[in-house]
Tab-separated table of C-alpha atoms in Angstrom:
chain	number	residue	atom	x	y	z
A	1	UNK	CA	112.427	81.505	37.962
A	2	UNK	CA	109.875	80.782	40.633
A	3	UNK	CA	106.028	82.396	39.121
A	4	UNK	CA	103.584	81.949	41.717
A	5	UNK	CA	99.826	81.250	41.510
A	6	UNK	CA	98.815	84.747	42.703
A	7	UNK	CA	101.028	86.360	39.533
A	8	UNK	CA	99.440	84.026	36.994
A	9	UNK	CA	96.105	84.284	37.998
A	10	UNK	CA	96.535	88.371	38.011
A	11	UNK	CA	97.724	88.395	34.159
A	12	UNK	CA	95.609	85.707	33.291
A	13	UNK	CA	98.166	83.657	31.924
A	14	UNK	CA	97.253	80.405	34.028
A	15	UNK	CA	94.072	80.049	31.698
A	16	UNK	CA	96.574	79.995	28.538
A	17	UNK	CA	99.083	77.418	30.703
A	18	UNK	CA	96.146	75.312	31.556
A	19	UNK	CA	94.657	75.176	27.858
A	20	UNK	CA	98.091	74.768	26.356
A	21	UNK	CA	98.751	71.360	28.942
A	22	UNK	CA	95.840	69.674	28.115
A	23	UNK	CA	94.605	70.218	31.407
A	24	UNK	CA	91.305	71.469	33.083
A	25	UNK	CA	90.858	75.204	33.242
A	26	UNK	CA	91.315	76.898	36.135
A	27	UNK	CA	88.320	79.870	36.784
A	28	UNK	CA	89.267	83.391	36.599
A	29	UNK	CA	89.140	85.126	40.319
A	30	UNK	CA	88.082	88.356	41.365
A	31	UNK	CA	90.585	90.652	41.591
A	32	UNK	CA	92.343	91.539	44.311
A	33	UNK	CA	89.886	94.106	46.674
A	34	UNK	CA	92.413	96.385	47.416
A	35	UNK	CA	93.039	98.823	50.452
A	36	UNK	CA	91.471	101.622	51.699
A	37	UNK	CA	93.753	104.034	53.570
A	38	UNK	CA	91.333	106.718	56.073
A	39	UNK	CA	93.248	109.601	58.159
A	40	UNK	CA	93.641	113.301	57.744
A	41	UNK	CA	96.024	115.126	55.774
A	42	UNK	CA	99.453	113.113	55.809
A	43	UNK	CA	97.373	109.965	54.535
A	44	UNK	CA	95.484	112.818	51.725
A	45	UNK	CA	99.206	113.505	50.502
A	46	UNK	CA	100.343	116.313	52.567
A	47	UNK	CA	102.317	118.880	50.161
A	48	UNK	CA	102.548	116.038	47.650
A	49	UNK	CA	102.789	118.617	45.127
A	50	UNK	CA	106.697	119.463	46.730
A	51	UNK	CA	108.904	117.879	44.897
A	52	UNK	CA	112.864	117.916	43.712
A	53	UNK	CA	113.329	118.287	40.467
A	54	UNK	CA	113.519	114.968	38.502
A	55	UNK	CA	110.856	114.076	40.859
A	56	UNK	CA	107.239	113.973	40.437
A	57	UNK	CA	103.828	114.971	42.672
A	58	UNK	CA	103.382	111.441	44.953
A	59	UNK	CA	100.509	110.828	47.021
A	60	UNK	CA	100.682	107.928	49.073
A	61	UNK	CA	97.944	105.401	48.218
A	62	UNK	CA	98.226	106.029	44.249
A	63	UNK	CA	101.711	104.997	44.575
A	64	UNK	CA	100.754	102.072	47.238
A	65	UNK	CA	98.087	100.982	44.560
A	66	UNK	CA	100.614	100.978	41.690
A	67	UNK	CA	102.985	98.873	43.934
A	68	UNK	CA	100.921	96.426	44.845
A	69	UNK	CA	98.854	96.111	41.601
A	70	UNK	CA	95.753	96.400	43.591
A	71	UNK	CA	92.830	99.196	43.908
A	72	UNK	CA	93.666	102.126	45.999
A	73	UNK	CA	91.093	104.284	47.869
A	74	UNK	CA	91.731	107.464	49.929
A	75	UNK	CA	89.406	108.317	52.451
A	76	UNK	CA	91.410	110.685	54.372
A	77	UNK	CA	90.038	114.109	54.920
A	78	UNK	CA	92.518	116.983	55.934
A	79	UNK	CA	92.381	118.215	59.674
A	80	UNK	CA	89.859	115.448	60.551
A	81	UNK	CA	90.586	113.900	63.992
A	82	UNK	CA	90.088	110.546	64.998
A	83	UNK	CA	86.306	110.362	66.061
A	84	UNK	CA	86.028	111.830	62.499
A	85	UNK	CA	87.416	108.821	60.761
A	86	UNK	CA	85.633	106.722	63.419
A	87	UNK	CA	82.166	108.274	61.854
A	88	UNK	CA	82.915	107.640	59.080
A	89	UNK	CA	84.308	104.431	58.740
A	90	UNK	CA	82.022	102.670	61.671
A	91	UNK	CA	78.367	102.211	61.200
A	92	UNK	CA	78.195	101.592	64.914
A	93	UNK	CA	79.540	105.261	65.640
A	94	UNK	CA	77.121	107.848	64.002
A	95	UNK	CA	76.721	110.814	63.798
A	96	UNK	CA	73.606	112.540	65.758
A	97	UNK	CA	71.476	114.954	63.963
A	98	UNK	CA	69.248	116.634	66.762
A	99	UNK	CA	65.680	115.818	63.899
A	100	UNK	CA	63.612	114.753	67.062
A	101	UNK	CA	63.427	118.040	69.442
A	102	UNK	CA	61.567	120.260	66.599
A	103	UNK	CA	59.637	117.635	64.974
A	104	UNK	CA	61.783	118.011	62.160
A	105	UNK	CA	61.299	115.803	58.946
A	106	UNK	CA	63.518	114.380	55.900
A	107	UNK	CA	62.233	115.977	52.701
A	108	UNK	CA	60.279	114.346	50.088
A	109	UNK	CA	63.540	116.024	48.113
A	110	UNK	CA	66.595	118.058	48.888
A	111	UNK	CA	68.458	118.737	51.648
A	112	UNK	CA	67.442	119.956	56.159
A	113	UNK	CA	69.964	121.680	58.045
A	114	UNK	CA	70.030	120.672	61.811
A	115	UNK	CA	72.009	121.059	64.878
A	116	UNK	CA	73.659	117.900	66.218
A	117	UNK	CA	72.919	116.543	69.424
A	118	UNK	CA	76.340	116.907	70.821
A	119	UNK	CA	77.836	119.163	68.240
A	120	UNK	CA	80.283	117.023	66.471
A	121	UNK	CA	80.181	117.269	62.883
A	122	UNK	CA	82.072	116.050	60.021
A	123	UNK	CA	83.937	117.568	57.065
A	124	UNK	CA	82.129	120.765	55.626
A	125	UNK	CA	84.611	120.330	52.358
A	126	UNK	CA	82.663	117.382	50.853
A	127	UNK	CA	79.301	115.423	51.724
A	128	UNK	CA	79.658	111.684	53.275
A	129	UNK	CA	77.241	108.930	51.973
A	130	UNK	CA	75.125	107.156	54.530
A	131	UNK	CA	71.648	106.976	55.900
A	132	UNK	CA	68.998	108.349	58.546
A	133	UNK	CA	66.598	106.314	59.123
A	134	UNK	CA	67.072	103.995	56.426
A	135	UNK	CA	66.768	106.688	54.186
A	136	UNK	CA	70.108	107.228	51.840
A	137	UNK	CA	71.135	110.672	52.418
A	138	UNK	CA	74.551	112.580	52.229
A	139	UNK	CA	75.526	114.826	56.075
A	140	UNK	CA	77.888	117.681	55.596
A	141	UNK	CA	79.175	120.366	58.001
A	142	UNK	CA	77.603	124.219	57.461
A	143	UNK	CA	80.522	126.260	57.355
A	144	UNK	CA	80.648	129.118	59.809
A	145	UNK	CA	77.324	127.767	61.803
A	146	UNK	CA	79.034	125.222	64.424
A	147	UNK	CA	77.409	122.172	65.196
A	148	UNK	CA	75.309	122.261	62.449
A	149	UNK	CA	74.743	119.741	59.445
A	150	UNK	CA	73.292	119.667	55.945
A	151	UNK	CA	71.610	116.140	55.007
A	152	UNK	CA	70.308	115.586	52.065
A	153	UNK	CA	68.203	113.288	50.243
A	154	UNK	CA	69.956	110.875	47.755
A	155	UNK	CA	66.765	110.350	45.932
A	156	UNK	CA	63.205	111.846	45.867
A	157	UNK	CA	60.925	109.750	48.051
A	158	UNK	CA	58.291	110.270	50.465
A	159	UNK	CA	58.634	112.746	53.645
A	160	UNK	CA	59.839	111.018	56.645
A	161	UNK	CA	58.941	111.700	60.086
A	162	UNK	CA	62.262	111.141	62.289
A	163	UNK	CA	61.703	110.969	66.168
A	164	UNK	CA	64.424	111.453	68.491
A	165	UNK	CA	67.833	109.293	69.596
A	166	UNK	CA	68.880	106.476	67.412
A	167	UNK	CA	66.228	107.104	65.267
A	168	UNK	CA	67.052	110.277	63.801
A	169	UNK	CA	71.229	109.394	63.254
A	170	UNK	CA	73.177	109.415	60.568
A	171	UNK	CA	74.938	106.147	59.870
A	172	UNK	CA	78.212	105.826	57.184
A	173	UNK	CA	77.838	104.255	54.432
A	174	UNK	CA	81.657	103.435	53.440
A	175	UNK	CA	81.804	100.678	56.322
A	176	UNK	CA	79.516	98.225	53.517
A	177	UNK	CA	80.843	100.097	50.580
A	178	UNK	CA	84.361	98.929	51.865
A	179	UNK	CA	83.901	95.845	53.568
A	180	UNK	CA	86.484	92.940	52.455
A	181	UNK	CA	89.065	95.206	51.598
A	182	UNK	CA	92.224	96.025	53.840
A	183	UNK	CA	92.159	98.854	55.856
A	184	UNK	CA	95.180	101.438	56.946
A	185	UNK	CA	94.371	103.789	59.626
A	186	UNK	CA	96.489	106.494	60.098
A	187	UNK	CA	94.741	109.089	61.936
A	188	UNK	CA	94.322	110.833	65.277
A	189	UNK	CA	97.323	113.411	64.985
A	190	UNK	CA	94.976	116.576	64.863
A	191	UNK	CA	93.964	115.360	68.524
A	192	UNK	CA	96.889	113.617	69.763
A	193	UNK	CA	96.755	115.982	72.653
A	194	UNK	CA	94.456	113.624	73.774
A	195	UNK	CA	95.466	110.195	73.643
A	196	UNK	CA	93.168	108.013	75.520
A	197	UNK	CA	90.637	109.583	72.309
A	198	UNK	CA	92.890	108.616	69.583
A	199	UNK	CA	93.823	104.938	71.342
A	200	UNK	CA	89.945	104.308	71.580
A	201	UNK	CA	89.000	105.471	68.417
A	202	UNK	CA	91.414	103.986	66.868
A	203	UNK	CA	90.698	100.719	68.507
A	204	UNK	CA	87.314	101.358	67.175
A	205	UNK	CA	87.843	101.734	64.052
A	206	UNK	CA	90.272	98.616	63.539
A	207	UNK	CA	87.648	96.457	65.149
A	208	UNK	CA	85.256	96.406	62.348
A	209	UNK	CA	87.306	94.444	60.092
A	210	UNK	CA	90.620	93.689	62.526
A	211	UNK	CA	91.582	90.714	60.032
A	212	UNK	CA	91.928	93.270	57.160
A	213	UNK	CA	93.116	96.164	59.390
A	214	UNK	CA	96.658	98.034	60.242
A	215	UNK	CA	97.412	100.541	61.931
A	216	UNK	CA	100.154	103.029	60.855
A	217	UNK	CA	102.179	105.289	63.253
A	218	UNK	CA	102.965	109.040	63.840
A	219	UNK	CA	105.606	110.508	62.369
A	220	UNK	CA	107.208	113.369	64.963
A	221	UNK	CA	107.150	116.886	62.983
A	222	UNK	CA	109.648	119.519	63.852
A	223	UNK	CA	106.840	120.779	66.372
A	224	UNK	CA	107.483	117.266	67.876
A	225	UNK	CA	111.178	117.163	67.992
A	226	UNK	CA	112.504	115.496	71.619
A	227	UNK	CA	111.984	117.666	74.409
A	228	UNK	CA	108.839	118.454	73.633
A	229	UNK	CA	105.128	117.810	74.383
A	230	UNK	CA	104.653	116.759	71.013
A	231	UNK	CA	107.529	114.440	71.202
A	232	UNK	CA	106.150	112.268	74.659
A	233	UNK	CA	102.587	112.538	72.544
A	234	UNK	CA	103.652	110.908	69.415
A	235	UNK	CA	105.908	108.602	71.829
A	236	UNK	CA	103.200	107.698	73.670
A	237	UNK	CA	100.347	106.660	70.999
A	238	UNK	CA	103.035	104.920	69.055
A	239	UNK	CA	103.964	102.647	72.124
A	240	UNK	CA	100.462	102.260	72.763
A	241	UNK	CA	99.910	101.153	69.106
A	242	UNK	CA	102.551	98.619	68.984
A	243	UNK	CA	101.411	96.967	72.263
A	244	UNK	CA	98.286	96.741	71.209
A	245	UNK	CA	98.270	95.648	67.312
A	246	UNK	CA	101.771	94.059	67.366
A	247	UNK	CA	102.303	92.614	63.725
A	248	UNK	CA	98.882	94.856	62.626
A	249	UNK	CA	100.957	97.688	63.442
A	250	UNK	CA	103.285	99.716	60.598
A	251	UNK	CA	106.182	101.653	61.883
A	252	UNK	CA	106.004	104.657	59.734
A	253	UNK	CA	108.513	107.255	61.988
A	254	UNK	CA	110.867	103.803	61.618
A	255	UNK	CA	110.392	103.720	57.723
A	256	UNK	CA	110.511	107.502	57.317
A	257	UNK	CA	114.705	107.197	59.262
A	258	UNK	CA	115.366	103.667	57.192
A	259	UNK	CA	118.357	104.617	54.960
A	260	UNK	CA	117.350	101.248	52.942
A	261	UNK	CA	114.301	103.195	51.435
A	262	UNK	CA	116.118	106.320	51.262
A	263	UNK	CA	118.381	104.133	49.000
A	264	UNK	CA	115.656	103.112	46.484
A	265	UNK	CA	116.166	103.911	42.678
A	266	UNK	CA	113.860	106.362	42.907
A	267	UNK	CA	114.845	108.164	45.643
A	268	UNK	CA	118.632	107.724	45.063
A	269	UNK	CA	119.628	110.546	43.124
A	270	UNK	CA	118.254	112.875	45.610
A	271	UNK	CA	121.317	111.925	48.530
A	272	UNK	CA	118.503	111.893	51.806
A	273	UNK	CA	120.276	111.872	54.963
A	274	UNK	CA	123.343	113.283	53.831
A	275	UNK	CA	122.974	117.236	53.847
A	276	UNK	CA	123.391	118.533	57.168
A	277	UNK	CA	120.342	120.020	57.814
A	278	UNK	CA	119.251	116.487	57.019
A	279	UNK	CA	121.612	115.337	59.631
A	280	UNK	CA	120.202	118.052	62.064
A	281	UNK	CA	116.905	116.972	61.959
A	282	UNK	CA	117.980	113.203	62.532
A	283	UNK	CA	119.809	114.315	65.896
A	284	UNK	CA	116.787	115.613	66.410
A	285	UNK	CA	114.952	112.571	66.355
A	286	UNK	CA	113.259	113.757	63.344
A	287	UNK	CA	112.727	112.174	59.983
A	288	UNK	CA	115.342	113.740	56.950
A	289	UNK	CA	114.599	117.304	56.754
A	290	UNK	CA	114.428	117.077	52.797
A	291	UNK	CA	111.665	114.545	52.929
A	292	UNK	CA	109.075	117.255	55.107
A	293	UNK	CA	107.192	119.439	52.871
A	294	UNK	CA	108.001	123.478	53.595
A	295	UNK	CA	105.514	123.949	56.362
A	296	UNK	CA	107.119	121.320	58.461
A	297	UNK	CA	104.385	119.230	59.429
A	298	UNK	CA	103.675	117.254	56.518
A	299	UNK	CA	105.580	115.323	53.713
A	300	UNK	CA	106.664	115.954	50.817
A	301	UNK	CA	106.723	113.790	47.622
A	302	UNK	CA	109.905	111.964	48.617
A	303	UNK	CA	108.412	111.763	52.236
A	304	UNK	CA	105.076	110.001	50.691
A	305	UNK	CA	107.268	107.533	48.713
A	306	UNK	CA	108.774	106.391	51.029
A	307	UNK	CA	106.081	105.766	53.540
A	308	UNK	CA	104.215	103.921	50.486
A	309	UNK	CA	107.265	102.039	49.761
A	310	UNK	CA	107.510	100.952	53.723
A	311	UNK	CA	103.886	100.102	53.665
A	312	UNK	CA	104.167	97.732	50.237
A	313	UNK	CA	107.258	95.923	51.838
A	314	UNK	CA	104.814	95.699	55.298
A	315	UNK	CA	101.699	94.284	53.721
A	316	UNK	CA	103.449	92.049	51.345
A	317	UNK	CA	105.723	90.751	54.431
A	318	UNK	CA	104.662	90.626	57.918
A	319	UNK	CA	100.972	91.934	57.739
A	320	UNK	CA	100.954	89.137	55.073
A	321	UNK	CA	97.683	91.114	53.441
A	322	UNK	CA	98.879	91.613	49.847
C-alpha cells in the first residue's frame, strides 16, 4: 500500500516515521483550510431533515467536511439571490446604507436603522459581520420596512460622523475571514429569471479568489422540467457556467442523474432510479424523484449526499483542490 505525504502529515504519523529512521524531523503543517460553500437554500440543506428510514438528516457541507477531512463552513442563506452572496462574500461589492443625506451618525454604542441608497438589503434572519467606515459593525434587514437596515456597533467606541457615497457603506467581512480557503458557489437560482445577473455576479464572486474557487450548477426542479421556462433558464446559466469556468465548474444536475453515486453504500439500500415515479421524473429530464424533498424544489437527505459525494470526487479529482 501506497500512503502519501498529505495522509501522514494529517495523522501526524510522519513525525513518529521520521524519529523512528533516525532521520531529521519533518515540521508539523497547518491543517488543511477547508472550504466554504455560499448560496441560498439548496447549499443551507434544503429539507435535509427528509429522510428514508435507515437514513439520517444530511446537509451538504457537514458531510463534504467529513469526506474530505477538512473544515466545512456554510454561508448560504435561504432565498438569497446572487447579488446577495456577492455582498457578502466581496468586499468590493457593498452594501449602501443611505448615513450621508440626514447627517446620520454611527453610535458611540448600539445599533442606527437607515434606508439604503438603492434599496437592496441583505438577510433580515441573521446579522452579517463587516464594517462602515472602518468601524466593525454587523447590517441586517428590518423586517416588514423595505429597504431598510439595522447596523450595529461591534464594540463601544466613539460617535462617528459618516458623509455620503463610499464613505458611509457597509463592507463584508467574511471575504478576509475566509481568504485561503476554497470556495463553492452555488447560488443565483432565486433570480435565475435573470441571467445576465446571476452570470455577472457569479463571475464576481469567483474572481476574488478564482484559484480557490468552483462553481457548482443548477439542478432543474419539477417547476423546471423540459418544456418549460425554467428548463431553457437552468439550461442556459449552466452552459454559460461551463464555458466560462471549464474544469472550475461542478456538474451538479450531472451528479444528481449519475447511477454510480446512486450506487454508493450508503445510498444503496434505498433502490434510486428504479421506482417509476423515479423513472418519470428522469424522462423528464429531472433528477430521481426520491432524492427531491416533498415540496419539489429542494433535496432531500439522499439528494444532499449525493451532491456532497459528487463534489468530494470533483475537488479531490479534476478541481485538484483537496
Amino acid at each position: 500500500m501506497v500512503v502519501s505525504r498529505r495522509s501522514l502529515l494529517r495523522s501526524g504519523a510522519l513525525l513518529a516515521v521520521s524519529g523512528a529512521l533516525g532521520s531529521t524531523l519533518v515540521p508539523p503543517v497547518p491543517q488543511d483550510p477547508g472550504f466554504v460553500l455560499w448560496g441560498s437554500s439548496s447549499a443551507a440543506g434544503g429539507l435535509h431533515r427528509e429522510h428514508p428510514a435507515g437514513h439520517a438528516p444530511v446537509r451538504v457541507h457537514t458531510l463534504l467536511a467529513r469526506l474530505l477531512g477538512a473544515p466545512g463552513t456554510c454561508r448560504a442563506v435561504g432565498g438569497d439571490e446572487s447579488w446577495q452572496t456577492l455582498a457578502m462574500r466581496s468586499y468590493d461589492h457593498p452594501y449602501r446604507p443611505d448615513l450621508g443625506s440626514r447627517d446620520w451618525r454611527l453610535p458611540a454604542a448600539g445599533q442606527v436603522v437607515v434606508p439604503t441608497v438603492d434599496g437592496r438589503v441583505p438577510t433580515e434572519w441573521m446579522s452579517l459581520p463587516g464594517t462602515v467606515s472602518g468601524v466593525a459593525c454587523s447590517i441586517r434587514a428590518v423586517a416588514d420596512r423595505a429597504g431598510t437596515v439595522v447596523l450595529r456597533r461591534d464594540a463601544p467606541g466613539p460617535e462617528v460622523e459618516v458623509g455620503p457615497g463610499p464613505g458611509s457603506w457597509w463592507h463584508t467581512d467574511l471575504e478576509g475571514r475566509h481568504r485561503g480557503q476554497a470556495h463553492l458557489f452555488w447560488t443565483g437560482k432565486n433570480n435565475i429569471e435573470d441571467p445576465g445577473r446571476v452570470l455577472a455576479d457569479t463571475r464576481a464572486a469567483w474572481g476574488v479568489e478564482p484559484a480557490r474557487s468552483v462553481v457548482m450548477g443548477h439542478w432543474h426542479t419539477y417547476r423546471d422540467r423540459r418544456g418549460t421556462a425554467g428548463w431553457e433558464q437552468v439550461r442556459a446559466v449552466n452552459t454559460a457556467y461551463r464555458a466560462e469556468y471549464g474544469p472550475a465548474y461542478n456538474d451538479t444536475m450531472a451528479d444528481l442523474r449519475d447511477p454510480r453515486l446512486w450506487a454508493l453504500p450508503a445510498l444503496r439500500p434505498y433502490r434510486i432510479g428504479t421506482s417509476a415515479e423515479d423513472r418519470r421524473w428522469l424522462a423528464l429530464g429531472l433528477p430521481p424523484r426520491s432524492v427531491v424533498g416533498s415540496d419539489r424544489k429542494h433535496l432531500n437527505a439522499l439528494g444532499n449526499t449525493i451532491v456532497a459525494h459528487g463534489l468530494h470526487r470533483y475537488l479531490t479529482g479534476p478541481a485538484g483542490l483537496f
